[in-house]
Coordinates of C-alpha atoms in Angstrom, one line a residue:
M149 CA 46.9 -8.5 14.3
K150 CA 50.4 -7.9 16.2
V151 CA 53.0 -9.3 15.0
L152 CA 56.5 -10.5 16.7
H153 CA 58.7 -12.0 14.4
S154 CA 61.8 -13.2 16.8
A155 CA 62.0 -14.3 19.5
S156 CA 63.3 -11.0 21.3
K157 CA 60.9 -9.1 20.8
I158 CA 57.9 -11.0 21.0
A159 CA 59.1 -12.0 24.8
D160 CA 59.5 -8.5 25.7
H161 CA 55.7 -7.7 24.8
I162 CA 54.5 -10.7 27.0
V163 CA 57.3 -8.6 30.0
D164 CA 56.7 -5.5 29.8
T165 CA 52.5 -6.6 29.7
R166 CA 53.0 -8.8 32.1
P167 CA 55.1 -9.9 35.3
S168 CA 53.9 -14.0 34.5
L169 CA 54.4 -16.3 31.5
M170 CA 51.4 -18.3 33.2
A171 CA 49.6 -15.3 33.5
N172 CA 50.0 -15.0 29.6
T173 CA 46.5 -15.3 27.8
D174 CA 46.7 -13.9 24.6
L175 CA 46.4 -15.5 21.5
I176 CA 49.3 -16.9 20.0
V177 CA 49.3 -18.2 16.5
S178 CA 52.6 -19.0 14.7
T179 CA 53.2 -18.5 11.0
E180 CA 56.5 -20.3 10.2
T181 CA 55.8 -21.1 6.4
G182 CA 59.8 -22.6 5.8
G183 CA 59.8 -27.4 6.4
L184 CA 59.2 -29.4 8.3
G185 CA 61.1 -28.7 11.6
N186 CA 61.2 -25.1 11.4
R187 CA 57.4 -25.6 12.3
L188 CA 57.4 -27.5 14.6
K189 CA 60.0 -25.6 16.5
S190 CA 57.7 -22.2 15.8
W191 CA 54.7 -23.4 17.3
V192 CA 55.9 -25.0 20.7
S193 CA 57.2 -22.3 20.9
S194 CA 53.8 -20.4 20.2
M195 CA 52.7 -22.8 23.2
R196 CA 55.5 -21.6 25.7
L197 CA 54.6 -18.4 24.8
G198 CA 50.8 -18.7 25.0
A199 CA 47.7 -20.3 26.9
D200 CA 46.4 -20.3 24.4
T201 CA 48.0 -21.6 20.6
K202 CA 46.9 -21.0 17.3
V203 CA 48.7 -23.0 14.1
H204 CA 48.3 -21.4 11.5
W205 CA 49.5 -23.8 8.9
A206 CA 50.0 -22.0 5.4
V207 CA 49.7 -24.8 2.9
T208 CA 52.8 -23.9 0.5
K209 CA 54.2 -25.1 -3.5
N210 CA 56.7 -26.2 -0.8
M211 CA 54.9 -27.7 1.5
P212 CA 51.6 -30.0 0.8
A213 CA 50.6 -31.0 3.7
A214 CA 47.6 -28.7 5.7
F215 CA 48.0 -29.3 9.1
S216 CA 45.5 -31.3 9.8
D217 CA 47.3 -34.6 7.1
L218 CA 49.6 -35.0 9.7
F219 CA 48.7 -33.8 13.5
T220 CA 45.9 -33.9 15.3
N221 CA 45.7 -31.1 17.6
D222 CA 42.6 -29.1 17.4
C223 CA 45.0 -25.7 17.2
A224 CA 44.6 -25.1 13.4
V225 CA 43.3 -21.4 12.2
D226 CA 42.9 -20.5 8.7
A227 CA 43.5 -16.7 9.3
V228 CA 45.4 -14.7 12.3
P229 CA 42.8 -13.4 14.6
S230 CA 42.0 -10.1 14.5
G231 CA 44.1 -8.9 17.8
A232 CA 45.9 -11.5 17.8
A233 CA 51.0 -11.6 18.4
V234 CA 52.3 -14.0 16.0
Y235 CA 55.2 -16.1 15.9
G236 CA 57.2 -17.4 12.8
S237 CA 60.3 -17.0 13.6
W238 CA 62.3 -21.1 13.6
R239 CA 63.8 -20.3 16.3
L240 CA 63.1 -21.6 19.4
A241 CA 62.4 -18.4 22.1
V242 CA 64.1 -17.7 24.8
L243 CA 62.5 -15.2 27.6
P244 CA 63.8 -13.2 30.0
E245 CA 63.3 -15.1 32.9
D246 CA 65.0 -17.8 30.8
E247 CA 68.6 -16.4 31.1
P248 CA 69.9 -17.1 34.4
H249 CA 70.0 -20.6 32.2
L250 CA 71.7 -19.7 29.7
P251 CA 75.0 -17.3 30.0
A252 CA 75.7 -14.4 27.5
G253 CA 76.9 -15.5 24.5
F254 CA 75.8 -19.3 24.9
A255 CA 75.6 -19.8 21.3
T256 CA 77.8 -20.8 18.0
V257 CA 75.9 -21.6 15.5
G258 CA 74.4 -18.4 13.7
A259 CA 76.0 -16.0 16.2
G260 CA 76.6 -13.0 15.8
A261 CA 81.2 -13.3 15.5
H262 CA 82.7 -11.5 13.3
P263 CA 83.2 -13.7 9.4
I264 CA 86.4 -12.9 10.0
V265 CA 87.0 -14.4 13.7
R266 CA 85.6 -16.8 12.6
G267 CA 87.3 -18.0 10.1
L268 CA 90.2 -17.3 11.7
G269 CA 89.2 -19.5 14.2
K270 CA 88.0 -22.6 12.4
A271 CA 91.5 -22.7 11.2
W272 CA 92.9 -22.8 14.3
W273 CA 90.5 -25.0 15.1
S274 CA 91.4 -27.2 11.6
L275 CA 95.2 -26.9 12.1
T276 CA 95.0 -29.1 15.4
G277 CA 92.7 -31.1 14.4
Q278 CA 89.9 -30.4 17.2
R279 CA 86.4 -31.9 16.1
T280 CA 84.1 -31.1 18.4
D281 CA 81.8 -27.2 18.6
R282 CA 82.9 -26.4 14.6
Y283 CA 79.8 -24.5 15.4
R284 CA 81.6 -21.3 17.2
F285 CA 83.7 -21.3 13.4
M286 CA 80.9 -20.9 11.1
V287 CA 79.2 -17.7 9.6
F288 CA 76.3 -16.7 8.4
P289 CA 74.1 -20.1 8.0
K290 CA 70.3 -18.5 7.0
Q291 CA 69.8 -14.8 5.3
H292 CA 67.5 -14.7 8.3
S293 CA 69.5 -14.8 11.1
H294 CA 70.5 -10.9 10.9
R295 CA 66.7 -10.7 11.6
S296 CA 66.6 -12.3 14.3
T297 CA 70.1 -13.3 15.7
R298 CA 70.0 -11.8 19.0
A299 CA 73.1 -9.7 20.0
D300 CA 73.7 -11.6 23.4
A301 CA 73.0 -14.6 21.4
R302 CA 71.1 -16.6 23.8
H303 CA 70.2 -18.9 20.9
I304 CA 69.5 -22.6 21.9
D305 CA 68.6 -23.6 18.0
L306 CA 70.7 -26.3 17.0
E307 CA 73.0 -26.2 20.4
Y308 CA 72.1 -30.5 21.0
E309 CA 74.0 -31.8 24.2
R310 CA 75.1 -28.0 25.0
I311 CA 72.0 -26.9 25.6
P312 CA 71.2 -26.8 29.5
A313 CA 68.7 -29.7 30.9
Y314 CA 66.0 -26.6 32.3
F315 CA 65.7 -25.7 28.3
R316 CA 65.6 -29.6 28.0
E317 CA 62.6 -30.5 30.4
L318 CA 60.9 -27.1 29.3
Y319 CA 60.8 -27.7 25.8
G320 CA 61.2 -31.9 25.7
Q321 CA 57.1 -31.1 27.4
L322 CA 55.9 -28.9 24.2
F323 CA 56.8 -30.5 22.1
R324 CA 55.2 -34.3 24.0
R325 CA 52.3 -32.2 23.4
I326 CA 52.3 -32.3 19.4
V327 CA 50.2 -35.1 18.6
V328 CA 50.8 -36.7 15.0
R329 CA 48.0 -38.9 13.3
P330 CA 47.3 -41.4 14.6
E331 CA 48.0 -43.8 11.1
I332 CA 51.2 -41.4 11.1
A333 CA 52.2 -43.0 14.5
A334 CA 51.1 -46.9 13.7
A335 CA 53.2 -46.7 10.6
A336 CA 56.2 -44.8 12.4
A337 CA 56.2 -48.1 15.6
A338 CA 55.2 -51.0 13.4
W339 CA 58.3 -50.6 11.6
A340 CA 61.0 -49.2 13.8
A341 CA 59.4 -52.4 16.0
A342 CA 60.5 -54.8 12.8
N343 CA 63.3 -53.1 12.1
L344 CA 64.9 -51.1 14.8
D345 CA 66.8 -51.9 18.4
E346 CA 69.1 -49.3 20.9
R347 CA 71.6 -50.5 18.6
V348 CA 71.3 -48.4 15.6
V349 CA 72.5 -44.8 14.4
G350 CA 69.9 -42.6 13.0
V351 CA 71.8 -40.8 9.9
Q352 CA 69.5 -37.4 8.9
V353 CA 71.3 -36.5 5.2
R354 CA 70.6 -32.9 4.4
T355 CA 71.9 -31.9 1.3
W356 CA 70.2 -29.2 0.4
R357 CA 69.3 -30.7 -4.0
D358 CA 67.1 -27.3 -3.8
D359 CA 70.3 -24.8 -3.9
A360 CA 73.3 -25.2 -5.3
R361 CA 74.9 -23.1 -3.3
R362 CA 74.3 -24.8 -0.2
H363 CA 74.8 -27.5 -1.9
R364 CA 78.3 -27.3 -2.8
K365 CA 79.5 -25.4 1.2
Y366 CA 77.6 -27.5 3.5
H367 CA 76.2 -31.3 1.6
L368 CA 79.3 -31.7 -0.5
P369 CA 82.4 -31.4 2.0
A370 CA 80.0 -32.7 4.6
L371 CA 79.9 -36.4 3.4
R372 CA 84.0 -37.0 3.7
R373 CA 82.9 -36.0 7.9
L374 CA 79.8 -38.2 7.9
T375 CA 82.8 -41.3 6.1
R376 CA 85.2 -40.5 8.8
L377 CA 81.9 -41.0 11.8
L378 CA 80.5 -43.8 9.9
D379 CA 84.1 -45.7 9.8
G380 CA 85.0 -45.1 13.0
A381 CA 80.8 -45.9 14.4
G382 CA 81.0 -49.1 15.7
A383 CA 78.2 -49.5 15.0
E384 CA 76.2 -52.7 13.2
R385 CA 73.9 -50.7 10.8
F386 CA 72.6 -47.5 10.6
L387 CA 69.2 -46.0 9.6
V388 CA 68.8 -43.3 7.2
V389 CA 67.2 -40.7 6.2
S390 CA 67.8 -37.9 3.1
D391 CA 66.3 -34.6 0.9
S392 CA 67.9 -37.6 -1.4
D393 CA 67.2 -40.5 -3.3
D394 CA 70.7 -40.7 -4.2
V395 CA 72.2 -40.6 0.1
A396 CA 71.0 -44.5 0.9
P397 CA 72.2 -46.7 -2.5
L398 CA 75.5 -44.3 -2.0
L399 CA 76.4 -45.5 1.6
R400 CA 74.7 -49.3 0.7
E401 CA 77.7 -49.5 -1.4
R402 CA 80.2 -48.8 1.2
Y403 CA 78.8 -49.9 3.8
G404 CA 76.8 -53.1 3.1
M405 CA 72.9 -53.2 1.5
H406 CA 72.2 -55.6 5.5
R407 CA 74.1 -52.5 7.4
V408 CA 71.9 -49.6 5.3
L409 CA 68.5 -49.6 6.5
C410 CA 65.9 -47.4 5.2
Y411 CA 62.4 -46.8 5.4
P412 CA 59.2 -47.6 2.8
R413 CA 58.5 -45.0 1.2
T414 CA 56.1 -44.7 -1.5
T415 CA 57.3 -41.4 -2.3
S416 CA 60.0 -40.1 -3.7
R417 CA 62.6 -38.5 -1.5
A418 CA 63.8 -35.4 -3.6
D419 CA 59.7 -34.9 -4.7
S420 CA 58.3 -35.0 -1.0
W421 CA 57.3 -31.0 -1.6
L422 CA 55.1 -32.2 -4.8
A423 CA 52.3 -34.4 -2.9
P424 CA 50.6 -34.9 0.8
Q425 CA 51.5 -37.9 0.7
G426 CA 55.5 -36.7 0.9
I427 CA 55.5 -34.7 4.0
S428 CA 54.3 -37.7 5.9
E429 CA 56.5 -39.7 4.8
D430 CA 59.0 -37.5 6.2
L431 CA 56.6 -37.2 9.5
I432 CA 57.7 -40.7 9.4
D433 CA 61.2 -40.3 8.9
M434 CA 61.4 -37.8 11.5
L435 CA 59.4 -39.7 13.4
L436 CA 62.1 -42.9 13.3
L437 CA 65.1 -40.9 13.9
A438 CA 63.3 -39.7 17.2
R439 CA 63.6 -43.3 18.6
T440 CA 67.6 -43.6 17.9
Q441 CA 70.2 -42.8 20.7
R442 CA 72.5 -41.9 18.9
L443 CA 72.3 -39.3 15.7
F444 CA 74.3 -38.2 13.0
A445 CA 73.0 -35.2 12.1
S446 CA 73.1 -33.3 8.7
Y447 CA 75.4 -29.1 10.1
L448 CA 72.3 -27.0 10.3
S449 CA 69.1 -29.1 9.5
T450 CA 65.9 -28.4 11.9
F451 CA 64.8 -31.7 10.5
S452 CA 67.7 -33.9 12.6
E453 CA 67.1 -31.4 15.1
V454 CA 63.3 -31.7 16.0
A455 CA 63.8 -35.8 16.1
W456 CA 66.3 -34.9 18.5
W457 CA 63.3 -32.8 20.7
L458 CA 61.1 -35.6 19.7
G459 CA 63.1 -38.2 21.1
G460 CA 63.7 -37.3 24.2
A461 CA 66.5 -34.5 23.6
A462 CA 68.5 -37.7 25.2
A463 CA 70.1 -39.3 22.2
R464 CA 74.1 -38.5 21.6
V465 CA 74.5 -36.2 18.7
S466 CA 77.6 -35.7 16.3
V467 CA 77.2 -33.1 14.1
F468 CA 78.8 -33.7 10.5

């Protein structure tokens, strides 16, 4: 088994052995074990890297749903076959042939700038009131970013509308290959038909309820930024998706019951990781978010990122 942990490593392997990606017939297995968004990003990257793509969807304490509980694609494997290449990264793969479409230093999320440089830049950004591109000044968001970040910062993860059209078309096609179980897709479609229109703004709030440090660092300051976004949205209604059951009631107190929409789940959002049904309803939330044309997305959340891709990478996004 060839273990290739990052996009750059697996890309180097492919380009060294084959001049054309289309000629690659090696078996590629996605093995990401993070949350729903991370796993889907790893899966579509594996589609990009090989004509024969499989998914080793491990059932873990944080992911109780099996692959077949959520999707009908015929690509799940119980174990990584001998000789297969493994893609275990949450990042979308960027290959050498992609690089002319993506300049060095492009990424502003988890990129390689020194923390002091980023800190000074963030202070300047705050003082001058420039409320855009705040990713550029953030320090490394996750420990594993050190292992998966390319030195040339040629990443497209979490960059949303900054991503060149070349990549939007390329990965948009791959995300369209994902086939959700019909009962899950039907539940999302039926509720959307009755409740959503093009004026509804999607709001995805990750509270980091499972990580006290990140909850303090990311969520508490983000609430103030979210409030400013919602106050200035001029939207009649908001579709609210979150990892916490407390967010929608909080927003309803401020904006009114009729303006804050939520899918009527049968499982608690805070405990969705305890049972397959909870993950199924997380996927419904993701599919509903994908139907919105304006999206307010939590910083660092691959849940909202994947919803954006599933919606055709066309929604206008504000990160808070």
